[in-house]
Amino acid sequence: MLWRDADGDVEVALVHRPRYDDWSLPKGKLDRGETIPQCAVREIAEETGYACVLGRHLRQVSYDVRGVPKTVDYYAAEAVSGSFEVNDEVDELRWLPVAEAPALLSYAPDRAVLAEFTRLPADLSLVLLVRHAKAGKRSEWQDDDDLRPLSDAGWKQAEALRAVLPLWAPTRVHTAPRVRCADTVRGVAEDLAVGVEEEPRLSEEGYWPDPEAGLVRLLEVAAQEGRAVVCSQGGVIPSVVQTLAELGGLRLPEIPCKKGSAWVLAFTRPFGSWSTSDAPSRWPTLVSAHYLATALPKP
């Protein structure tokens, strides 16, 4: 769902499709070789003419079209450049304040997506919490486990993450001090022309002696300017996500953590300057958590 800041007010983009004579949110079909987030960015560009940056996942909508089941995943997507031109699918685009948009939308599911978007502030802090890619079996590695490298399958996962994570426009890259963690996100850092900051408290050995300190460190990362990629391990991520969810009042029925996967974590922004000496009520609060099981496209 495409939105923009209009002098401090939030506006959303609605499109008119002459084929159906309806007003809807931009959406489209998954192309072969692309992921759902890549599809979202491409379809928005094709239908509206705007380049966008993804934010939190809003909801998944399922419906039938002439007896054929369809499923659409909606993300908040901020317009960063571009302009609308009439195209094969859309003949008109309207930017409307969020309060006026429901009246124009033709379908109840689109209005439900809009309602979810308006439930939270549009501009949230974002952390992309990544589990390192595949690195073979620990039992078969004879050297220091910190040095265990990515496998061939792991490098493919890392390249896929390199293509997908930038859709959220991160500006910082952090990693647990393990070769397999650093190599998983090194390509992202290279493309951003930034260094990779090591996070000892977000490794398994650094986290479990003091989980609260590890959690606070992640909140510090979330509170900094710009969005962040953080690569950690399977022994840390479920605990971190579960604790953050409980503190934020989110109900997550399960917390999967496959190698090469990512959690898109959205936080409220702290008011003014912030430090861990502030009362916990002023800390960033997790308000949305969406699991990206893989950055690899469907075969």
mmCIF file of C-alpha atoms in Angstrom:
data_model
loop_
_atom_site.group_PDB
_atom_site.id
_atom_site.type_symbol
_atom_site.label_atom_id
_atom_site.label_comp_id
_atom_site.label_asym_id
_atom_site.label_seq_id
_atom_site.Cartn_x
_atom_site.Cartn_y
_atom_site.Cartn_z
ATOM 1 C CA MET A 1 0.000 0.000 0.000
ATOM 2 C CA LEU A 2 1.655 3.196 -1.232
ATOM 3 C CA TRP A 3 1.758 6.226 1.078
ATOM 4 C CA ARG A 4 3.517 9.570 1.301
ATOM 5 C CA ASP A 5 4.081 12.389 3.743
ATOM 6 C CA ALA A 6 2.184 15.466 2.563
ATOM 7 C CA ASP A 7 3.473 18.317 4.725
ATOM 8 C CA GLY A 8 3.078 16.269 7.889
ATOM 9 C CA ASP A 9 -0.129 14.505 6.845
ATOM 10 C CA VAL A 10 -0.249 10.952 5.530
ATOM 11 C CA GLU A 11 -1.803 10.343 2.121
ATOM 12 C CA VAL A 12 -2.382 6.989 0.412
ATOM 13 C CA ALA A 13 -2.522 6.163 -3.285
ATOM 14 C CA LEU A 14 -5.656 4.609 -4.804
ATOM 15 C CA VAL A 15 -5.746 3.478 -8.426
ATOM 16 C CA HIS A 16 -8.599 3.181 -10.920
ATOM 17 C CA ARG A 17 -8.507 0.115 -13.154
ATOM 18 C CA PRO A 18 -10.620 0.633 -16.283
ATOM 19 C CA ARG A 19 -10.795 -3.100 -16.949
ATOM 20 C CA TYR A 20 -12.863 -3.553 -13.783
ATOM 21 C CA ASP A 21 -14.032 0.059 -13.323
ATOM 22 C CA ASP A 22 -12.992 -0.091 -9.666
ATOM 23 C CA TRP A 23 -10.845 1.797 -7.171
ATOM 24 C CA SER A 24 -8.321 -0.348 -5.361
ATOM 25 C CA LEU A 25 -4.914 -0.504 -3.744
ATOM 26 C CA PRO A 26 -2.024 -1.294 -6.113
ATOM 27 C CA LYS A 27 -1.382 -5.027 -6.389
ATOM 28 C CA GLY A 28 -0.335 -7.624 -8.940
ATOM 29 C CA LYS A 29 0.929 -11.078 -9.792
ATOM 30 C CA LEU A 30 4.162 -12.733 -8.776
ATOM 31 C CA ASP A 31 6.586 -13.152 -11.668
ATOM 32 C CA ARG A 32 8.727 -16.255 -12.007
ATOM 33 C CA GLY A 33 11.998 -15.846 -10.145
ATOM 34 C CA GLU A 34 10.913 -13.114 -7.716
ATOM 35 C CA THR A 35 9.859 -13.012 -4.082
ATOM 36 C CA ILE A 36 6.709 -11.451 -2.672
ATOM 37 C CA PRO A 37 8.521 -8.293 -1.448
ATOM 38 C CA GLN A 38 10.160 -7.868 -4.857
ATOM 39 C CA CYS A 39 6.767 -8.316 -6.499
ATOM 40 C CA ALA A 40 5.256 -5.640 -4.247
ATOM 41 C CA VAL A 41 7.879 -3.064 -5.192
ATOM 42 C CA ARG A 42 7.731 -3.896 -8.906
ATOM 43 C CA GLU A 43 3.941 -3.876 -9.149
ATOM 44 C CA ILE A 44 3.681 -0.559 -7.319
ATOM 45 C CA ALA A 45 6.185 0.938 -9.754
ATOM 46 C CA GLU A 46 4.373 -0.471 -12.791
ATOM 47 C CA GLU A 47 0.892 0.620 -11.708
ATOM 48 C CA THR A 48 1.691 3.979 -10.112
ATOM 49 C CA GLY A 49 5.044 5.124 -11.499
ATOM 50 C CA TYR A 50 6.481 5.511 -7.995
ATOM 51 C CA ALA A 51 9.578 3.919 -6.520
ATOM 52 C CA CYS A 52 8.961 2.918 -2.924
ATOM 53 C CA VAL A 53 10.589 1.656 0.255
ATOM 54 C CA LEU A 54 8.884 -1.190 2.073
ATOM 55 C CA GLY A 55 7.797 -0.919 5.690
ATOM 56 C CA ARG A 56 5.849 -3.300 7.879
ATOM 57 C CA HIS A 57 3.727 -6.134 6.545
ATOM 58 C CA LEU A 58 0.059 -5.157 6.867
ATOM 59 C CA ARG A 59 -1.925 -8.301 6.179
ATOM 60 C CA GLN A 60 -2.569 -11.144 3.767
ATOM 61 C CA VAL A 61 -5.861 -11.130 1.879
ATOM 62 C CA SER A 62 -7.414 -14.176 0.188
ATOM 63 C CA TYR A 63 -10.330 -14.120 -2.231
ATOM 64 C CA ASP A 64 -11.701 -15.805 -5.363
ATOM 65 C CA VAL A 65 -11.736 -14.386 -8.868
ATOM 66 C CA ARG A 66 -14.139 -16.360 -11.046
ATOM 67 C CA GLY A 67 -13.564 -19.414 -8.898
ATOM 68 C CA VAL A 68 -9.766 -19.073 -8.833
ATOM 69 C CA PRO A 69 -8.280 -18.504 -5.344
ATOM 70 C CA LYS A 70 -6.005 -15.464 -5.015
ATOM 71 C CA THR A 71 -3.728 -14.408 -2.164
ATOM 72 C CA VAL A 72 -2.208 -10.935 -1.822
ATOM 73 C CA ASP A 73 0.323 -9.746 0.751
ATOM 74 C CA TYR A 74 0.192 -6.028 1.504
ATOM 75 C CA TYR A 75 3.066 -3.951 2.841
ATOM 76 C CA ALA A 76 3.190 -0.338 3.873
ATOM 77 C CA ALA A 77 5.325 1.237 1.142
ATOM 78 C CA GLU A 78 6.565 4.811 1.254
ATOM 79 C CA ALA A 79 6.816 6.649 -2.066
ATOM 80 C CA VAL A 80 10.315 8.077 -2.493
ATOM 81 C CA SER A 81 10.338 9.244 -6.127
ATOM 82 C CA GLY A 82 8.375 9.112 -9.368
ATOM 83 C CA SER A 83 5.094 10.330 -10.825
ATOM 84 C CA PHE A 84 1.987 8.736 -12.260
ATOM 85 C CA GLU A 85 1.375 8.171 -15.944
ATOM 86 C CA VAL A 86 -1.562 6.366 -17.519
ATOM 87 C CA ASN A 87 -0.627 2.764 -18.275
ATOM 88 C CA ASP A 88 -2.157 -0.497 -19.497
ATOM 89 C CA GLU A 89 -3.697 -1.296 -16.095
ATOM 90 C CA VAL A 90 -4.394 2.057 -14.442
ATOM 91 C CA ASP A 91 -5.894 5.198 -15.951
ATOM 92 C CA GLU A 92 -6.071 7.358 -12.816
ATOM 93 C CA LEU A 93 -4.311 7.660 -9.453
ATOM 94 C CA ARG A 94 -5.559 9.693 -6.525
ATOM 95 C CA TRP A 95 -3.636 10.680 -3.409
ATOM 96 C CA LEU A 96 -6.099 10.936 -0.541
ATOM 97 C CA PRO A 97 -5.864 11.564 3.196
ATOM 98 C CA VAL A 98 -6.325 8.280 5.027
ATOM 99 C CA ALA A 99 -9.675 9.423 6.462
ATOM 100 C CA GLU A 100 -11.123 9.960 2.960
ATOM 101 C CA ALA A 101 -9.754 6.859 1.233
ATOM 102 C CA PRO A 102 -12.221 4.199 2.526
ATOM 103 C CA ALA A 103 -15.177 5.896 0.859
ATOM 104 C CA LEU A 104 -13.575 5.578 -2.572
ATOM 105 C CA LEU A 105 -12.299 2.006 -2.298
ATOM 106 C CA SER A 106 -14.507 -0.523 -4.064
ATOM 107 C CA TYR A 107 -13.752 -3.579 -1.920
ATOM 108 C CA ALA A 108 -14.043 -4.396 1.768
ATOM 109 C CA PRO A 109 -10.678 -6.277 1.902
ATOM 110 C CA ASP A 110 -8.894 -3.147 0.686
ATOM 111 C CA ARG A 111 -10.622 -1.126 3.389
ATOM 112 C CA ALA A 112 -9.443 -3.693 5.958
ATOM 113 C CA VAL A 113 -5.846 -3.276 4.736
ATOM 114 C CA LEU A 114 -6.211 0.493 5.019
ATOM 115 C CA ALA A 115 -7.573 0.122 8.554
ATOM 116 C CA GLU A 116 -4.541 -1.927 9.540
ATOM 117 C CA PHE A 117 -2.245 0.696 8.028
ATOM 118 C CA THR A 118 -3.888 3.501 10.012
ATOM 119 C CA ARG A 119 -3.745 1.522 13.278
ATOM 120 C CA LEU A 120 -0.085 2.491 13.743
ATOM 121 C CA PRO A 121 2.089 5.445 12.740
ATOM 122 C CA ALA A 122 3.243 5.245 9.133
ATOM 123 C CA ASP A 123 6.880 5.988 9.930
ATOM 124 C CA LEU A 124 8.278 3.326 12.275
ATOM 125 C CA SER A 125 11.774 2.207 13.217
ATOM 126 C CA LEU A 126 12.710 -1.037 11.505
ATOM 127 C CA VAL A 127 15.125 -3.862 12.254
ATOM 128 C CA LEU A 128 15.647 -6.745 9.848
ATOM 129 C CA LEU A 129 16.699 -9.571 12.181
ATOM 130 C CA VAL A 130 18.370 -12.255 10.060
ATOM 131 C CA ARG A 131 19.446 -15.761 10.968
ATOM 132 C CA HIS A 132 22.740 -16.612 9.307
ATOM 133 C CA ALA A 133 22.626 -18.692 6.142
ATOM 134 C CA LYS A 134 23.480 -22.393 5.961
ATOM 135 C CA ALA A 135 26.971 -23.304 7.111
ATOM 136 C CA GLY A 136 27.076 -27.080 7.127
ATOM 137 C CA LYS A 137 26.895 -29.238 10.238
ATOM 138 C CA ARG A 138 28.666 -28.129 13.390
ATOM 139 C CA SER A 139 29.587 -31.754 14.140
ATOM 140 C CA GLU A 140 31.491 -32.025 10.860
ATOM 141 C CA TRP A 141 33.578 -28.862 11.375
ATOM 142 C CA GLN A 142 36.907 -29.557 13.095
ATOM 143 C CA ASP A 143 38.166 -26.000 13.576
ATOM 144 C CA ASP A 144 36.993 -23.191 15.889
ATOM 145 C CA ASP A 145 33.208 -22.996 15.441
ATOM 146 C CA ASP A 146 33.388 -19.192 15.214
ATOM 147 C CA LEU A 147 35.189 -19.701 11.893
ATOM 148 C CA ARG A 148 32.709 -22.144 10.355
ATOM 149 C CA PRO A 149 32.013 -20.779 6.833
ATOM 150 C CA LEU A 150 28.886 -20.707 4.733
ATOM 151 C CA SER A 151 28.184 -23.714 2.550
ATOM 152 C CA ASP A 152 27.416 -23.418 -1.154
ATOM 153 C CA ALA A 153 23.706 -23.361 -0.276
ATOM 154 C CA GLY A 154 24.433 -20.713 2.341
ATOM 155 C CA TRP A 155 26.136 -18.440 -0.188
ATOM 156 C CA LYS A 156 23.044 -18.683 -2.395
ATOM 157 C CA GLN A 157 20.913 -17.653 0.567
ATOM 158 C CA ALA A 158 23.265 -14.754 1.306
ATOM 159 C CA GLU A 159 23.040 -13.534 -2.299
ATOM 160 C CA ALA A 160 19.248 -13.749 -2.122
ATOM 161 C CA LEU A 161 19.235 -11.687 1.083
ATOM 162 C CA ARG A 162 21.524 -9.198 -0.641
ATOM 163 C CA ALA A 163 18.830 -8.704 -3.282
ATOM 164 C CA VAL A 164 15.801 -8.576 -0.980
ATOM 165 C CA LEU A 165 16.842 -6.761 2.221
ATOM 166 C CA PRO A 166 17.572 -3.462 0.413
ATOM 167 C CA LEU A 167 13.855 -3.200 -0.424
ATOM 168 C CA TRP A 168 13.440 -1.926 3.163
ATOM 169 C CA ALA A 169 16.269 0.611 2.666
ATOM 170 C CA PRO A 170 18.516 -0.289 5.619
ATOM 171 C CA THR A 171 21.408 2.052 6.329
ATOM 172 C CA ARG A 172 23.311 0.035 8.964
ATOM 173 C CA VAL A 173 24.523 -3.563 9.238
ATOM 174 C CA HIS A 174 25.231 -5.360 12.532
ATOM 175 C CA THR A 175 26.261 -8.960 13.133
ATOM 176 C CA ALA A 176 27.123 -11.458 15.801
ATOM 177 C CA PRO A 177 30.911 -12.072 15.661
ATOM 178 C CA ARG A 178 30.790 -15.327 13.715
ATOM 179 C CA VAL A 179 32.181 -15.784 10.212
ATOM 180 C CA ARG A 180 28.924 -17.344 9.014
ATOM 181 C CA CYS A 181 26.912 -14.410 10.402
ATOM 182 C CA ALA A 182 29.173 -11.716 8.980
ATOM 183 C CA ASP A 183 29.340 -13.377 5.556
ATOM 184 C CA THR A 184 25.545 -13.636 5.415
ATOM 185 C CA VAL A 185 25.169 -9.834 5.451
ATOM 186 C CA ARG A 186 28.545 -8.669 4.149
ATOM 187 C CA GLY A 187 27.192 -8.220 0.625
ATOM 188 C CA VAL A 188 24.424 -5.968 1.914
ATOM 189 C CA ALA A 189 26.999 -3.830 3.725
ATOM 190 C CA GLU A 190 29.186 -3.631 0.626
ATOM 191 C CA ASP A 191 26.269 -2.434 -1.484
ATOM 192 C CA LEU A 192 25.444 0.201 1.142
ATOM 193 C CA ALA A 193 29.129 1.180 1.400
ATOM 194 C CA VAL A 194 29.020 0.803 5.199
ATOM 195 C CA GLY A 195 30.993 -1.226 7.694
ATOM 196 C CA VAL A 196 29.695 -4.236 9.595
ATOM 197 C CA GLU A 197 29.416 -3.572 13.335
ATOM 198 C CA GLU A 198 29.982 -6.599 15.551
ATOM 199 C CA GLU A 199 27.444 -7.327 18.295
ATOM 200 C CA PRO A 200 28.907 -9.798 20.822
ATOM 201 C CA ARG A 201 25.778 -9.693 23.000
ATOM 202 C CA LEU A 202 23.725 -11.043 20.081
ATOM 203 C CA SER A 203 25.771 -14.214 19.675
ATOM 204 C CA GLU A 204 24.664 -17.363 21.490
ATOM 205 C CA GLU A 205 27.651 -17.227 23.848
ATOM 206 C CA GLY A 206 27.182 -13.525 24.531
ATOM 207 C CA TYR A 207 23.410 -13.512 24.858
ATOM 208 C CA TRP A 208 22.556 -16.305 27.271
ATOM 209 C CA PRO A 209 24.748 -15.252 30.227
ATOM 210 C CA ASP A 210 22.715 -11.994 30.282
ATOM 211 C CA PRO A 211 19.632 -12.057 27.995
ATOM 212 C CA GLU A 212 18.432 -8.691 29.274
ATOM 213 C CA ALA A 213 21.660 -7.016 28.138
ATOM 214 C CA GLY A 214 21.283 -8.600 24.690
ATOM 215 C CA LEU A 215 17.700 -7.397 24.461
ATOM 216 C CA VAL A 216 18.676 -3.883 25.477
ATOM 217 C CA ARG A 217 21.405 -3.881 22.841
ATOM 218 C CA LEU A 218 18.866 -4.715 20.141
ATOM 219 C CA LEU A 219 16.633 -1.901 21.392
ATOM 220 C CA GLU A 220 19.603 0.452 21.182
ATOM 221 C CA VAL A 221 20.070 -0.592 17.559
ATOM 222 C CA ALA A 222 16.364 -0.020 16.882
ATOM 223 C CA ALA A 223 16.507 3.443 18.435
ATOM 224 C CA GLN A 224 19.341 4.693 16.216
ATOM 225 C CA GLU A 225 18.725 6.739 13.101
ATOM 226 C CA GLY A 226 18.091 4.721 9.957
ATOM 227 C CA ARG A 227 16.988 1.139 9.552
ATOM 228 C CA ALA A 228 19.232 -1.757 10.505
ATOM 229 C CA VAL A 229 20.080 -5.270 9.411
ATOM 230 C CA VAL A 230 21.115 -7.477 12.346
ATOM 231 C CA CYS A 231 22.434 -11.006 11.756
ATOM 232 C CA SER A 232 22.330 -13.419 14.678
ATOM 233 C CA GLN A 233 21.948 -17.120 15.473
ATOM 234 C CA GLY A 234 19.144 -19.610 15.905
ATOM 235 C CA GLY A 235 19.806 -19.886 19.629
ATOM 236 C CA VAL A 236 19.138 -16.157 20.105
ATOM 237 C CA ILE A 237 16.511 -14.937 17.652
ATOM 238 C CA PRO A 238 13.421 -16.803 18.975
ATOM 239 C CA SER A 239 14.115 -15.613 22.529
ATOM 240 C CA VAL A 240 14.630 -12.017 21.424
ATOM 241 C CA VAL A 241 11.499 -11.926 19.270
ATOM 242 C CA GLN A 242 9.367 -13.650 21.916
ATOM 243 C CA THR A 243 10.476 -11.278 24.672
ATOM 244 C CA LEU A 244 10.009 -8.185 22.517
ATOM 245 C CA ALA A 245 6.554 -9.417 21.498
ATOM 246 C CA GLU A 246 5.527 -9.991 25.104
ATOM 247 C CA LEU A 247 6.752 -6.526 26.109
ATOM 248 C CA GLY A 248 4.848 -4.991 23.197
ATOM 249 C CA GLY A 249 1.661 -6.950 23.787
ATOM 250 C CA LEU A 250 1.923 -8.857 20.496
ATOM 251 C CA ARG A 251 0.628 -12.407 20.226
ATOM 252 C CA LEU A 252 2.859 -14.590 18.062
ATOM 253 C CA PRO A 253 1.589 -18.182 17.863
ATOM 254 C CA GLU A 254 5.019 -19.427 16.819
ATOM 255 C CA ILE A 255 8.467 -18.020 16.183
ATOM 256 C CA PRO A 256 10.158 -19.915 13.342
ATOM 257 C CA CYS A 257 13.815 -19.271 12.629
ATOM 258 C CA LYS A 258 15.118 -21.053 9.546
ATOM 259 C CA LYS A 259 18.639 -20.411 8.318
ATOM 260 C CA GLY A 260 18.631 -17.538 5.846
ATOM 261 C CA SER A 261 15.296 -16.225 7.139
ATOM 262 C CA ALA A 262 14.499 -12.758 8.496
ATOM 263 C CA TRP A 263 12.099 -11.154 10.933
ATOM 264 C CA VAL A 264 10.891 -7.688 9.896
ATOM 265 C CA LEU A 265 10.523 -5.970 13.278
ATOM 266 C CA ALA A 266 8.814 -2.564 13.460
ATOM 267 C CA PHE A 267 9.133 -0.377 16.557
ATOM 268 C CA THR A 268 7.612 2.847 17.752
ATOM 269 C CA ARG A 269 10.169 5.623 17.685
ATOM 270 C CA PRO A 270 11.384 6.872 21.087
ATOM 271 C CA PHE A 271 10.496 10.477 21.831
ATOM 272 C CA GLY A 272 13.502 12.784 21.597
ATOM 273 C CA SER A 273 16.909 11.503 22.614
ATOM 274 C CA TRP A 274 16.900 8.099 24.234
ATOM 275 C CA SER A 275 19.220 6.005 26.358
ATOM 276 C CA THR A 276 18.948 2.823 28.394
ATOM 277 C CA SER A 277 18.876 4.921 31.550
ATOM 278 C CA ASP A 278 15.381 6.103 30.593
ATOM 279 C CA ALA A 279 12.337 4.387 32.032
ATOM 280 C CA PRO A 280 11.354 1.284 30.017
ATOM 281 C CA SER A 281 8.101 3.031 29.062
ATOM 282 C CA ARG A 282 10.186 5.325 26.815
ATOM 283 C CA TRP A 283 12.063 2.529 25.099
ATOM 284 C CA PRO A 284 11.209 1.524 21.506
ATOM 285 C CA THR A 285 8.235 -0.847 21.556
ATOM 286 C CA LEU A 286 7.760 -3.695 19.106
ATOM 287 C CA VAL A 287 4.429 -3.145 17.333
ATOM 288 C CA SER A 288 4.743 -5.453 14.312
ATOM 289 C CA ALA A 289 6.673 -8.649 13.584
ATOM 290 C CA HIS A 290 6.561 -10.403 10.229
ATOM 291 C CA TYR A 291 8.521 -13.511 9.302
ATOM 292 C CA LEU A 292 10.208 -13.819 5.911
ATOM 293 C CA ALA A 293 10.933 -17.533 5.719
ATOM 294 C CA THR A 294 13.324 -17.216 2.796
ATOM 295 C CA ALA A 295 14.744 -14.603 0.470
ATOM 296 C CA LEU A 296 14.959 -17.194 -2.291
ATOM 297 C CA PRO A 297 12.259 -17.046 -4.968
ATOM 298 C CA LYS A 298 9.990 -19.991 -5.512
ATOM 299 C CA PRO A 299 11.435 -22.392 -8.107
#
